[in-house]
Coordinates of C-alpha atoms in Angstrom, one line a residue:
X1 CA -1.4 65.3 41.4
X2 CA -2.4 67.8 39.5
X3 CA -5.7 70.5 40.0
X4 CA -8.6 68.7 38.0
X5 CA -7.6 65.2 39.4
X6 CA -8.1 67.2 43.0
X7 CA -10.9 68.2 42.1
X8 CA -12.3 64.8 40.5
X9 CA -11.8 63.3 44.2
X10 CA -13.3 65.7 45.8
X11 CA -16.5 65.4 43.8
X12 CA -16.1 62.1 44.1
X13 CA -16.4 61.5 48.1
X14 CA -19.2 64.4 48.2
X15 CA -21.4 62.5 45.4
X16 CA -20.8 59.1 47.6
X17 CA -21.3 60.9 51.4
X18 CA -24.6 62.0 50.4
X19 CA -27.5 60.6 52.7
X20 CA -28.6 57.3 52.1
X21 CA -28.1 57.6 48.3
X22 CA -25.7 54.5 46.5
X23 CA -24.2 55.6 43.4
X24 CA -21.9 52.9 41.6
X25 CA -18.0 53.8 41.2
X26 CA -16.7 53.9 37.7
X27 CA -15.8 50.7 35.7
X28 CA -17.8 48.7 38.3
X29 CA -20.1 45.8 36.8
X30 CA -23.7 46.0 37.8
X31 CA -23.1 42.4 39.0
X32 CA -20.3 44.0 42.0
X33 CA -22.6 46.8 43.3
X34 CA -23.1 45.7 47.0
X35 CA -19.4 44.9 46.8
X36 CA -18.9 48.7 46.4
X37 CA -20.9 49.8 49.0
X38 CA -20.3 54.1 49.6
X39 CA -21.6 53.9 53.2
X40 CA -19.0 51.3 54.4
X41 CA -15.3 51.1 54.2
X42 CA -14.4 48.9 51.2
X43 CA -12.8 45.5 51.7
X44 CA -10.1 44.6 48.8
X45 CA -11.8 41.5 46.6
X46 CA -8.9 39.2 47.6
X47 CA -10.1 40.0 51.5
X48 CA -6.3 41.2 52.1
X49 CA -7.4 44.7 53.1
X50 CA -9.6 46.7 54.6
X51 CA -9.8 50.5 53.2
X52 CA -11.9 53.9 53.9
X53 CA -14.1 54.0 50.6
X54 CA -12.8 57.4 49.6
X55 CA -9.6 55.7 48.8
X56 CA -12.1 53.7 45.7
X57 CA -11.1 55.3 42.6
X58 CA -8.5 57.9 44.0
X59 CA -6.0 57.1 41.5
X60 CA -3.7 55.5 44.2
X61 CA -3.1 51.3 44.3
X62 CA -4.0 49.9 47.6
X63 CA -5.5 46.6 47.2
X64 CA -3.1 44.3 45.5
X65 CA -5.4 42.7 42.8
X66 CA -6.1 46.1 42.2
X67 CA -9.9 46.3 43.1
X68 CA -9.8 49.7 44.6
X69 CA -9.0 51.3 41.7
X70 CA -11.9 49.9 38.7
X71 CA -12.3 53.5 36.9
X72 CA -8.8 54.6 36.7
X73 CA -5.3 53.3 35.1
X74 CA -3.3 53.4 39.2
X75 CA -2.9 49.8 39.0
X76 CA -1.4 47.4 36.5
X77 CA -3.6 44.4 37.4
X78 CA -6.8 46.3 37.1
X79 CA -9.8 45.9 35.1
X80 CA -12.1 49.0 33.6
X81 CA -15.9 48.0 33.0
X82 CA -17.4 49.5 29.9
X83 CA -21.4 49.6 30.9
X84 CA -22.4 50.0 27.4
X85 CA -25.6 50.6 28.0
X86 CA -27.5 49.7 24.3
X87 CA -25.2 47.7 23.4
X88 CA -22.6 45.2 24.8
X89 CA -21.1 45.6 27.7
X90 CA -17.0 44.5 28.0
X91 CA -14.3 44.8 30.5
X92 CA -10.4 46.1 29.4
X93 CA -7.1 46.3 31.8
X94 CA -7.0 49.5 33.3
X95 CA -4.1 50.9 31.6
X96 CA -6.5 51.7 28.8
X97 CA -8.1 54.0 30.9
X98 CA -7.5 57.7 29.9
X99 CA -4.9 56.3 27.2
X100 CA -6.4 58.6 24.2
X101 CA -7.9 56.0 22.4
X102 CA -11.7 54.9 22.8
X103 CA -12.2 51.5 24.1
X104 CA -15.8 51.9 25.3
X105 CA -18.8 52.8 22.9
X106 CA -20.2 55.4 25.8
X107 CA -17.0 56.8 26.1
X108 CA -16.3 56.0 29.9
X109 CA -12.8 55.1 29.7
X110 CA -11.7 58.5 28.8
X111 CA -13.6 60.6 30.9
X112 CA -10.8 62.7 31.5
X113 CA -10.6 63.8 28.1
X114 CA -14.0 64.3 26.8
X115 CA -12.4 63.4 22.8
X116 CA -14.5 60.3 22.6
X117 CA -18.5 59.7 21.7
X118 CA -21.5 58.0 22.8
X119 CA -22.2 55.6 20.1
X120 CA -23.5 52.6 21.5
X121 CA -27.0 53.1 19.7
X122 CA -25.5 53.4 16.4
X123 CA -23.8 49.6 17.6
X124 CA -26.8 48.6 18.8
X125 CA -29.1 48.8 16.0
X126 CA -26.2 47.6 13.6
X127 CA -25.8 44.7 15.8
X128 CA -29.5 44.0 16.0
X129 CA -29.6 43.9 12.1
X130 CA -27.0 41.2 11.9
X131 CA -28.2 38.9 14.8
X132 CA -31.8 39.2 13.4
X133 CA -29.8 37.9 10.1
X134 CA -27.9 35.2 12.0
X135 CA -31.1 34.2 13.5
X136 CA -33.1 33.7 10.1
X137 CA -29.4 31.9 8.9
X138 CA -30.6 29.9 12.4
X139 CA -33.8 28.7 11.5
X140 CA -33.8 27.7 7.9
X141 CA -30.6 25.9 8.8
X142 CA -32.6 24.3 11.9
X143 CA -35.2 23.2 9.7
X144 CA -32.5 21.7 7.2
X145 CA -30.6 20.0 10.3
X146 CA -34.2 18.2 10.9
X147 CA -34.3 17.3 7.7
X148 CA -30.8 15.9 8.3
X149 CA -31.9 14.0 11.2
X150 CA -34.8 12.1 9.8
X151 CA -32.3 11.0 7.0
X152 CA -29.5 9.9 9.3
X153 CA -31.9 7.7 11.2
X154 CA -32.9 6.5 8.3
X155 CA -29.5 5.6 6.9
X156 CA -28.5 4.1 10.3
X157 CA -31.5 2.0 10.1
X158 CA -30.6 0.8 6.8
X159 CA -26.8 0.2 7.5
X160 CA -28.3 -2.2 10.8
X161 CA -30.7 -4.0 8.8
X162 CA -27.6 -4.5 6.4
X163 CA -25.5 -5.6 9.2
X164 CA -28.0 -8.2 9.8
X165 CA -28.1 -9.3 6.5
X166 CA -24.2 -9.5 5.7
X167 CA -23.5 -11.0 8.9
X168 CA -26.0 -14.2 7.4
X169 CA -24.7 -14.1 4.2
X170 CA -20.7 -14.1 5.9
X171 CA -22.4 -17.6 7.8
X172 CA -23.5 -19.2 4.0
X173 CA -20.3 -17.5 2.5
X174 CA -18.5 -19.5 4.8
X175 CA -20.4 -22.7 4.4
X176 CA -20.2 -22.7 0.6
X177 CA -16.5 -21.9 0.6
X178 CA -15.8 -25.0 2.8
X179 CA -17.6 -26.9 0.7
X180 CA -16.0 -26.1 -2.5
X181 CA -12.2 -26.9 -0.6
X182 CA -13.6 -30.1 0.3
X183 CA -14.6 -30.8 -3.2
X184 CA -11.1 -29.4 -4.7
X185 CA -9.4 -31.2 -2.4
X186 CA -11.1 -34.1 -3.4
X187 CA -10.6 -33.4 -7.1
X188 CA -7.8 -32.6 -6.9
X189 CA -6.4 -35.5 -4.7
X190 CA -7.5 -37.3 -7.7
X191 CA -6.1 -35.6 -10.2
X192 CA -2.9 -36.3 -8.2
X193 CA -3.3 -39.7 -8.6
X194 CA -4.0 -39.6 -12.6
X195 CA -1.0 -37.7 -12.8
X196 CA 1.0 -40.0 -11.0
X197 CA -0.3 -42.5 -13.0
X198 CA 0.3 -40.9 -15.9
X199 CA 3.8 -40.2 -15.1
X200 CA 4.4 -44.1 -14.2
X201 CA 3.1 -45.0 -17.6
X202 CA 5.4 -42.9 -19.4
X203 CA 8.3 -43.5 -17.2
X204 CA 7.2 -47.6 -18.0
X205 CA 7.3 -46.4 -22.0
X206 CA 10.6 -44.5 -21.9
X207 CA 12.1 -47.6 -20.0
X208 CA 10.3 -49.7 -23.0
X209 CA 11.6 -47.6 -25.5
X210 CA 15.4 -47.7 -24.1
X211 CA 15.6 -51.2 -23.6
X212 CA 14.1 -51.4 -26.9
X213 CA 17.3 -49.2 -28.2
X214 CA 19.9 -50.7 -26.0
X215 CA 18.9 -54.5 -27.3
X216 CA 18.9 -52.9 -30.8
X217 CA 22.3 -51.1 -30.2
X218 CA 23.6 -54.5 -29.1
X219 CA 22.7 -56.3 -31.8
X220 CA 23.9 -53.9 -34.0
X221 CA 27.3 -54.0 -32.0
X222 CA 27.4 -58.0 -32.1
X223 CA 26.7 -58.0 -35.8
X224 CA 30.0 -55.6 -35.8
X225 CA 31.9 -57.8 -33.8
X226 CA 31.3 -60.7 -35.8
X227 CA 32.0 -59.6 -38.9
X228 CA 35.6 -57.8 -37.3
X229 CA 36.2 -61.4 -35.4
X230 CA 37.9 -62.7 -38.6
X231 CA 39.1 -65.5 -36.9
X232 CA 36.0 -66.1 -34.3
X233 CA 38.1 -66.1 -31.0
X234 CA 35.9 -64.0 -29.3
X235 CA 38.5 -61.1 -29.3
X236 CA 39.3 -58.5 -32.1
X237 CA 43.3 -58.2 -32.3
X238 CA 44.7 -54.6 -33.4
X239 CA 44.9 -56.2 -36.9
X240 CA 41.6 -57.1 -37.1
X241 CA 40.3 -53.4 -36.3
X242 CA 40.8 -52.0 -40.2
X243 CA 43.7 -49.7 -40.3
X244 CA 42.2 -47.8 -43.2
X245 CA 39.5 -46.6 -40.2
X246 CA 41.3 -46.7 -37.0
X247 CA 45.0 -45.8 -38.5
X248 CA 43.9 -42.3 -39.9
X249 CA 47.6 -41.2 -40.6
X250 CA 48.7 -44.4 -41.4
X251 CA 51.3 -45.1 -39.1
X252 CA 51.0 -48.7 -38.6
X253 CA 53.2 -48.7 -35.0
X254 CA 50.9 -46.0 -33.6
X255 CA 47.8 -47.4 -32.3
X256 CA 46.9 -44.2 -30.2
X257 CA 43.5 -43.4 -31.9
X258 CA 42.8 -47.1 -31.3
X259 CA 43.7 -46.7 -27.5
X260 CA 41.2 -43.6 -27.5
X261 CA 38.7 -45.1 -28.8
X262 CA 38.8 -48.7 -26.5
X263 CA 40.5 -47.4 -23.8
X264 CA 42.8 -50.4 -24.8
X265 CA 45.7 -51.1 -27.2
X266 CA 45.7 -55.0 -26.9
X267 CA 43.0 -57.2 -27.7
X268 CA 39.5 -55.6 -27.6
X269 CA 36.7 -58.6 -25.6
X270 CA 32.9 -58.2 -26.6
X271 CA 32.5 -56.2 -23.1
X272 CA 35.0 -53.7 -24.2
X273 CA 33.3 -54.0 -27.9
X274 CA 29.9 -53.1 -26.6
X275 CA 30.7 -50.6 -23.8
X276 CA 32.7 -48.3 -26.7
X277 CA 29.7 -49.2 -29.4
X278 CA 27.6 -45.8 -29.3
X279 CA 30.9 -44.1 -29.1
X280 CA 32.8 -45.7 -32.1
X281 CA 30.3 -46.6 -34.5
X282 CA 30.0 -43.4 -36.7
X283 CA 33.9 -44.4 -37.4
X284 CA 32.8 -47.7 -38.3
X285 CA 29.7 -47.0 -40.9
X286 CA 31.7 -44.0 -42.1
X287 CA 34.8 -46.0 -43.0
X288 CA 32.8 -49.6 -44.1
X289 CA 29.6 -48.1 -45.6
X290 CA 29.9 -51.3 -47.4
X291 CA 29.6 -53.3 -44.6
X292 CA 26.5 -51.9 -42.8
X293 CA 24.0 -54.2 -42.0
X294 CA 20.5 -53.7 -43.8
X295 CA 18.5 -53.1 -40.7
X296 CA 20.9 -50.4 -39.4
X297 CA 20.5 -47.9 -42.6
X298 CA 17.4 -46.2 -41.1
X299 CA 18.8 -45.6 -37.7
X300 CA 22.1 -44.5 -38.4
X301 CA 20.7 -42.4 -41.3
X302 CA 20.5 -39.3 -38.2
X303 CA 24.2 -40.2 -37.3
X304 CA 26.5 -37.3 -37.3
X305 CA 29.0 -38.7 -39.6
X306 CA 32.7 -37.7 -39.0
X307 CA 34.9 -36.2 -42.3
X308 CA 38.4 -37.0 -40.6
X309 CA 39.6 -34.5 -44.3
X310 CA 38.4 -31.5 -42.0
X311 CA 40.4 -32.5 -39.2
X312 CA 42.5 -29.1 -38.3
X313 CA 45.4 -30.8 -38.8
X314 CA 48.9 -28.9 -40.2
X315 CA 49.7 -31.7 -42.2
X316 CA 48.4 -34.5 -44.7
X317 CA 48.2 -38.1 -43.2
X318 CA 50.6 -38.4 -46.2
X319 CA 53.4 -36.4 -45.3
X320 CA 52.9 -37.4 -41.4
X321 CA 56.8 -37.5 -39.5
X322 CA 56.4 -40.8 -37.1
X323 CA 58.9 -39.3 -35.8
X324 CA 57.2 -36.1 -34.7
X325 CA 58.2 -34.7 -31.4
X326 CA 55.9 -36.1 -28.3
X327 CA 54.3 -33.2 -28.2
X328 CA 52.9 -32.7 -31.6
X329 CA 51.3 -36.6 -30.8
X330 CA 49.6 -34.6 -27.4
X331 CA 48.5 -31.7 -29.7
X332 CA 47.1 -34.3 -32.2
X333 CA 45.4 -36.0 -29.5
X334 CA 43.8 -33.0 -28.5
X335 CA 42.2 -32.4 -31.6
X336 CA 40.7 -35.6 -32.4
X337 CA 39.2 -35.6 -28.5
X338 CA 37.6 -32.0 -29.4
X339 CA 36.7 -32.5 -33.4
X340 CA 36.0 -36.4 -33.4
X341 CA 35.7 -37.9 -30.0
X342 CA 31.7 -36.8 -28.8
X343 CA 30.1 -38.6 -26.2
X344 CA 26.5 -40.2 -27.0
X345 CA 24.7 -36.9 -24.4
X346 CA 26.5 -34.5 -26.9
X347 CA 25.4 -36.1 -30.4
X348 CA 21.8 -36.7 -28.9
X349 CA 21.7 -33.3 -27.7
X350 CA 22.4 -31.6 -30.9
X351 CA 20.3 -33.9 -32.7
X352 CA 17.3 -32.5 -30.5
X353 CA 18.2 -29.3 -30.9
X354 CA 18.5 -29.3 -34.5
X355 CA 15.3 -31.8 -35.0
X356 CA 13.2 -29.7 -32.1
X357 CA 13.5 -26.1 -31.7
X358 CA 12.4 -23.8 -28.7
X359 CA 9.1 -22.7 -29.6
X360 CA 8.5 -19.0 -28.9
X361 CA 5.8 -18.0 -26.5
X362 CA 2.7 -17.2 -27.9
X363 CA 1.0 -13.2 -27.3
X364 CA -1.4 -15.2 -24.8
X365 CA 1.4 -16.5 -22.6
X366 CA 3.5 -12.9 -22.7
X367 CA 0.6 -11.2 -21.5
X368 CA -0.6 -13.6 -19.0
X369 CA 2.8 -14.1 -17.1
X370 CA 3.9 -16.8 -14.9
X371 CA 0.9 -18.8 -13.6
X372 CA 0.2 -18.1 -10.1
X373 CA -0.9 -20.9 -7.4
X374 CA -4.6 -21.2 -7.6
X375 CA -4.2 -20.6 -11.4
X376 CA -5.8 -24.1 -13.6
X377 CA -3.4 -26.4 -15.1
X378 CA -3.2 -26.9 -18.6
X379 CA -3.6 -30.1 -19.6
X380 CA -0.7 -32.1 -22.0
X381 CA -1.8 -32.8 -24.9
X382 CA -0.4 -36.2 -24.4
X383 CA -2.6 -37.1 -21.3
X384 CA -5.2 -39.3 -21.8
X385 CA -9.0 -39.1 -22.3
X386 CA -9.4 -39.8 -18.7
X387 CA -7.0 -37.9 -17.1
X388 CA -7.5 -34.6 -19.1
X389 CA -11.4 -35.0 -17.6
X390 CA -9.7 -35.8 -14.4
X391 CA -7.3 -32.3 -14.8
X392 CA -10.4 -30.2 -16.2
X393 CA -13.0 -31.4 -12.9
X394 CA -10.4 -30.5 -10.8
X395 CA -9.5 -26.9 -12.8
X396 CA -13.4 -26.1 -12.4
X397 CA -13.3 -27.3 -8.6
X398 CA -10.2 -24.9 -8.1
X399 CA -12.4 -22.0 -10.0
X400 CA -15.6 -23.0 -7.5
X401 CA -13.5 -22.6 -4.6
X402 CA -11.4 -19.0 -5.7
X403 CA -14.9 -17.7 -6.7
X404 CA -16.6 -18.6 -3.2
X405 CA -13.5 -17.3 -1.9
X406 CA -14.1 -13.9 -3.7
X407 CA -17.5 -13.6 -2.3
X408 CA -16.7 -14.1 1.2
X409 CA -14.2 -11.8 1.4
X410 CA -16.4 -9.3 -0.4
X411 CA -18.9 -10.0 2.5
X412 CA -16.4 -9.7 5.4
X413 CA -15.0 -6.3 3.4
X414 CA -18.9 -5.0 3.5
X415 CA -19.4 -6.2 7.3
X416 CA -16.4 -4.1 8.3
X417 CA -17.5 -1.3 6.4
X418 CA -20.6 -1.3 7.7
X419 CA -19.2 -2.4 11.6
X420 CA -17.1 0.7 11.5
X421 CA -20.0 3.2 10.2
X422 CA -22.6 1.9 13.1
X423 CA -19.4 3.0 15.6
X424 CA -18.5 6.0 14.5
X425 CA -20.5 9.4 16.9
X426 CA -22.8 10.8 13.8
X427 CA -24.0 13.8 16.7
X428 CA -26.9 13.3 19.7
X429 CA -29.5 13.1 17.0
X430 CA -27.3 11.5 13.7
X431 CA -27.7 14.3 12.2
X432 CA -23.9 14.4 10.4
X433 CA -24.4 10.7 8.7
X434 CA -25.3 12.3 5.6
X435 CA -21.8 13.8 5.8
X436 CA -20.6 10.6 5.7
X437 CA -18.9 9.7 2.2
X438 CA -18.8 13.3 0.9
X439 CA -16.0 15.1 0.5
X440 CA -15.4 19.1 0.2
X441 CA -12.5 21.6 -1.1
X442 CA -11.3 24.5 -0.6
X443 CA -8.4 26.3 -2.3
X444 CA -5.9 29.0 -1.3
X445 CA -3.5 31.0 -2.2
X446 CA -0.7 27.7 -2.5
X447 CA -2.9 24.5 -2.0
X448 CA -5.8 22.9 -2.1
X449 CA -7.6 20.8 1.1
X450 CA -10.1 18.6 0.5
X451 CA -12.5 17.3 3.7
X452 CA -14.2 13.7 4.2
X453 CA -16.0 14.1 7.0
X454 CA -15.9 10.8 9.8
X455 CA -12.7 10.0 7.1
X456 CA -9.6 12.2 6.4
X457 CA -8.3 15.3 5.3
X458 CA -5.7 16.3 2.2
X459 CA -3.7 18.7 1.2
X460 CA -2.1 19.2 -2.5
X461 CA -0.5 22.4 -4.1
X462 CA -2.4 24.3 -5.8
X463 CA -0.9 23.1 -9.4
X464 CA -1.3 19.6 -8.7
X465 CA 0.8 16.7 -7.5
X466 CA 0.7 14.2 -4.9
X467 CA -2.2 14.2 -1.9
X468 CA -0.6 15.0 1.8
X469 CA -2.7 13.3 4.9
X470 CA -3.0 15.9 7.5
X471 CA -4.8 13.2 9.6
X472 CA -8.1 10.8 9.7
X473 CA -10.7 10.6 11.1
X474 CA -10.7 10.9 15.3
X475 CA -13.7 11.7 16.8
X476 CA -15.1 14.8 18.5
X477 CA -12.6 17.3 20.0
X478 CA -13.4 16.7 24.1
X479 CA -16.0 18.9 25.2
X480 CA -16.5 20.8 21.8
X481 CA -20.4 19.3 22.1
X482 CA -20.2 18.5 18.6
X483 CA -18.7 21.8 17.2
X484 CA -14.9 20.6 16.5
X485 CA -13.7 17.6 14.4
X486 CA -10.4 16.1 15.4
X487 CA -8.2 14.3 12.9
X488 CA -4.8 12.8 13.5
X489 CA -1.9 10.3 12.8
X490 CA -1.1 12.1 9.4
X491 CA 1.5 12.2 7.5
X492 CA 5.1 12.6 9.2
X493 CA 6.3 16.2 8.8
X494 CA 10.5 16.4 7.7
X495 CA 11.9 16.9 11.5
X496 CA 8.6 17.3 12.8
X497 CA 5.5 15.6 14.6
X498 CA 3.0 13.6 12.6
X499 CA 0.0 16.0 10.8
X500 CA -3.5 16.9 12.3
X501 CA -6.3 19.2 11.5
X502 CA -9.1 20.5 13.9
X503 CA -12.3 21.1 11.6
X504 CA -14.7 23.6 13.4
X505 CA -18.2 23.7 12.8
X506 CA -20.4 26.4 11.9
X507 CA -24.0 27.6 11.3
X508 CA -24.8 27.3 7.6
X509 CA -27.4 26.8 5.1
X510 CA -24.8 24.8 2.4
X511 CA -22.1 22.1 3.9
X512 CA -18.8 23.8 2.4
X513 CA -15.5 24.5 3.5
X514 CA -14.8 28.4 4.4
X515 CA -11.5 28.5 5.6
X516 CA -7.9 27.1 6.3
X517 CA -5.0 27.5 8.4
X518 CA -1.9 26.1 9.6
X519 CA -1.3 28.0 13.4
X520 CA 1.1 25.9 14.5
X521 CA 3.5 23.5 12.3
X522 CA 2.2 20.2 10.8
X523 CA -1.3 21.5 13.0
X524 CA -3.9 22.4 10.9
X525 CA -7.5 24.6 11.4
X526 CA -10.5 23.9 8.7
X527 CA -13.6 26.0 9.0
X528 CA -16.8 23.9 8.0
X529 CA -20.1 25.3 7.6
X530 CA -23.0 23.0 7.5
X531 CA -26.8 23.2 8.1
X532 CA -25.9 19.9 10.8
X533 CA -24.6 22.6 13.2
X534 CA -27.6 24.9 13.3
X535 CA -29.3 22.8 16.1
X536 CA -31.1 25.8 17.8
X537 CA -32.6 29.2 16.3
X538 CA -29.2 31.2 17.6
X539 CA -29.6 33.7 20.7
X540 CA -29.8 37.2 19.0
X541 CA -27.6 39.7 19.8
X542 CA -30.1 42.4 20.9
X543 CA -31.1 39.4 23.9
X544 CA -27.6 40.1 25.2
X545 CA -27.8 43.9 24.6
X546 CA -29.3 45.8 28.0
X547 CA -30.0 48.8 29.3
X548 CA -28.3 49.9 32.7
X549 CA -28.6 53.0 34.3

């Protein structure tokens, strides 16, 4: 220990064993003083020991919470009071004490030194300019958070007497769309029925029209038969069936187009006759056009007639070898079942396609799409009077009901907008409703954040692109008394929690967004200032600045 630190003791325990007269140890608040009493022995703060009070401040650690030693750097654990006195007084660990470097603004924590100045005046008056600033800031933004007030009532008034309202107009919402179901179902119950009807009627006229055809194609066959029947037995023998038709390559012994044809190569019976009929008559009226009967032009004028000269055949009927290998009879065969032999469903369907065409979709159809349920029917053009007014009362009964359906669920969207804006903590006095439905920006360096109040807060870069949710809306952060916004369940970070943002509140004349910060990953920090935070003309600074001697 060196001379002057001797010396510093000494004075020390002569200044304190003086009389009756109490002088406070260095870097002791005001609010300790009878706990440093000079004219006892001192007691450690923990209560662990018991000390002589000229072992206070001797620059030797005897209490271990280091309460013995309050103006100098002994122990690690200790704490140096600045007194301040004119401005505002601070405490600092002890090993700052006598360090070189001026903590206090009277220069008590390097008394050893003597480098350091005095300049808690110069603080003080600085210090007294801004709070009397902050206090002005204060109370204009007191008297806009009034202002503030009276409008969130007001709005929170209107949004009840609104609630009121929707939540009658939900009850005749609901009553008119029940009534228009019960009418569509009614309409169209009987547009079911017309339809039905309708399709019995024309399943009744097809069955007409066939029959109709079938006792024509019948007569048409007996007529056939008749004239064949050469000899009126009732049967048609193989010479009876006109070798100049049947016999195409004129090989009287080979009746194999015959047996295709009947599924027979003995004598043919009217069953037979009239079961091959639709198949075998274009061979008939191409062959005998001679010998077709007058009523029969018209209806087998759309016949697909059968040229047996463009039969892919590699040689004349002329020069045809009846004794051709077996084979070259199969491949023959073959081609007359492919080129010649069509059923009835394949003549009649290329006849329909040929005589009716696909018709292209119209521009209206392309751009209206597929009809949807709900959407109206359109009605055939082949319905009848009746059941196109049947079709069009129940298309307007289907509209009633998807309209009334509309406006209640336009109400019910409203009431739950309305339900969640009368739950939502709008502050002691509502005085941060009209926050409610604004938004504010702010932009640094990389992105841009942008703040609904009571809804959510993004995040984009700074040259555009897609919106990120750093959380929405929470509630108040727990025992913030209104000063920190809390929003969560944001977006997922990559390998990381979900996002969230703490919005603090400040004192302001404008509502804008100073600041942003991310502290801790996917954790986010938004300054707001708004004149709804300024609920009290702010405590000045020169209240908390004292004089202590």
């Amino acid at each position: 220990m060196g001379a002057i630190e001797v010396l510093l003791i000494f004075l020390t325990i002569f200044i304190f064993s003086k009389g009756s007269e109490k002088l406070l140890p260095r870097g002791v608040p005001l609010s300790q003083q009878t706990l440093y009493d000079s004219l006892q022995d001192f007691t450690c703060l923990d209560g662990t020991l018991r000390v002589p009070f000229m072992f206070v401040n001797d620059d030797y650690c005897d209490c271990q919470d280091g309460s013995d030693e309050p103006g100098t750097s002994a122990c690690p654990n200790g704490r140096f009071y600045c007194q301040n006195v004119g401005f505002i007084p601070h405490d600092l660990p002890s090993s700052r004490v006598n360090d070189g470097v001026c903590d206090c603004c009277d220069a008590s924590d390097e008394y050893m030194f003597g480098n350091c100045t005095n300049i808690c005046h110069l603080l003080g008056a600085e210090a007294k300019r801004a709070a009397e600033q902050e206090a002005e800031i204060a109370s204009q933004g007191n008297e806009l958070r009034l202002q503030m007030i009276s409008a969130g009532k007001q709005i929170k008034q209107q949004k009840q007497e609104r609630l009121s309202a929707l939540e009658a107009e939900k009850i005749e919402a609901t009553r008119l769309k029940d009534e228009a179901s019960q009418l569509k179902q009614i309409a169209e119950n009987a547009e079911n029925s017309a339809l039905e009807a309708h399709r019995l009627r024309k399943e009744e006229q097809k069955e007409a029209e066939e029959k109709v055809k079938q006792e024509k194609l019948e007569q048409e066959a007996k007529e056939m038969f008749e004239q064949l029947d050469s000899n009126g037995d009732k049967l048609l023998q193989p010479n009876e069936m006109k070798k100049e038709i049947f016999d195409q390559y004129r090989d009287s012994d080979d009746l194999s187009e015959l047996k295709l044809l009947f599924n027979s190569n003995t004598d043919i019976s009217w069953d037979t006759f009239l079961e091959a009929w639709p198949k075998v008559k274009p061979f008939f009226f191409q062959g005998i056009e001679q010998n077709v009967p007058e009523d029969t032009t018209e209806f087998h004028a759309e016949e697909v007639t059968v040229d047996y000269n463009d039969l892919h055949t590699t040689e004349t009927p002329a020069s045809f070898d009846k004794n051709e290998q077996l084979s070259n009879d199969d491949a023959r065969v073959e081609e007359w079942e492919k080129n010649v032999l069509k059923s009835d469903d394949e003549e009649y369907e290329d006849e329909e396609d040929e005589a009716e065409p696909e018709p292209e979709p119209d521009d209206e159809d392309d751009h209206e799409g597929t009809r949807e349920e709900g959407e109206q029917d359109k009605p055939d053009d082949h319905y009848d009077e009746n059941t196109l007014k049947t079709i069009e009362e129940a298309n307007k009964a289907r509209s009633r009901f998807e309209s009334a359906e509309r406006s209640l669920q336009d109400v019910e969207r409203e009431l739950s907008r309305v339900k969640d804006c009368l739950e939502k903590d709008y502050g002691p006095e509502e005085e941060f409703i009209p926050l409610d439905g604004q938004c504010y920006t702010y932009t640094d360096r990389e992105y841009t954040y942008k703040l609904c109040p009571f809804d959510q807060v993004v995040q984009m870069g700074k040259s555009g692109g897609s919106e990120t949710r750093l959380g929405v809306w929470a509630g108040w952060l727990e025992d913030s008394q209104y000063k920190t916004m809390l929003y969560d369940k944001g977006q997922t970070c990559w390998n990381g929690p979900q996002r969230s943002t703490k919005v603090a509140l400040q004192c302001g004349l404008e509502t804008a967004v100073i600041g942003a910060s991310e502290p801790n990953k996917c954790e986010y920090e938004l300054v707001l200032k708004t004149p709804a935070a300024c609920k009290f003309p702010a405590q000045t600074q020169t209240e908390k600045i004292h004089d202590e001697f």
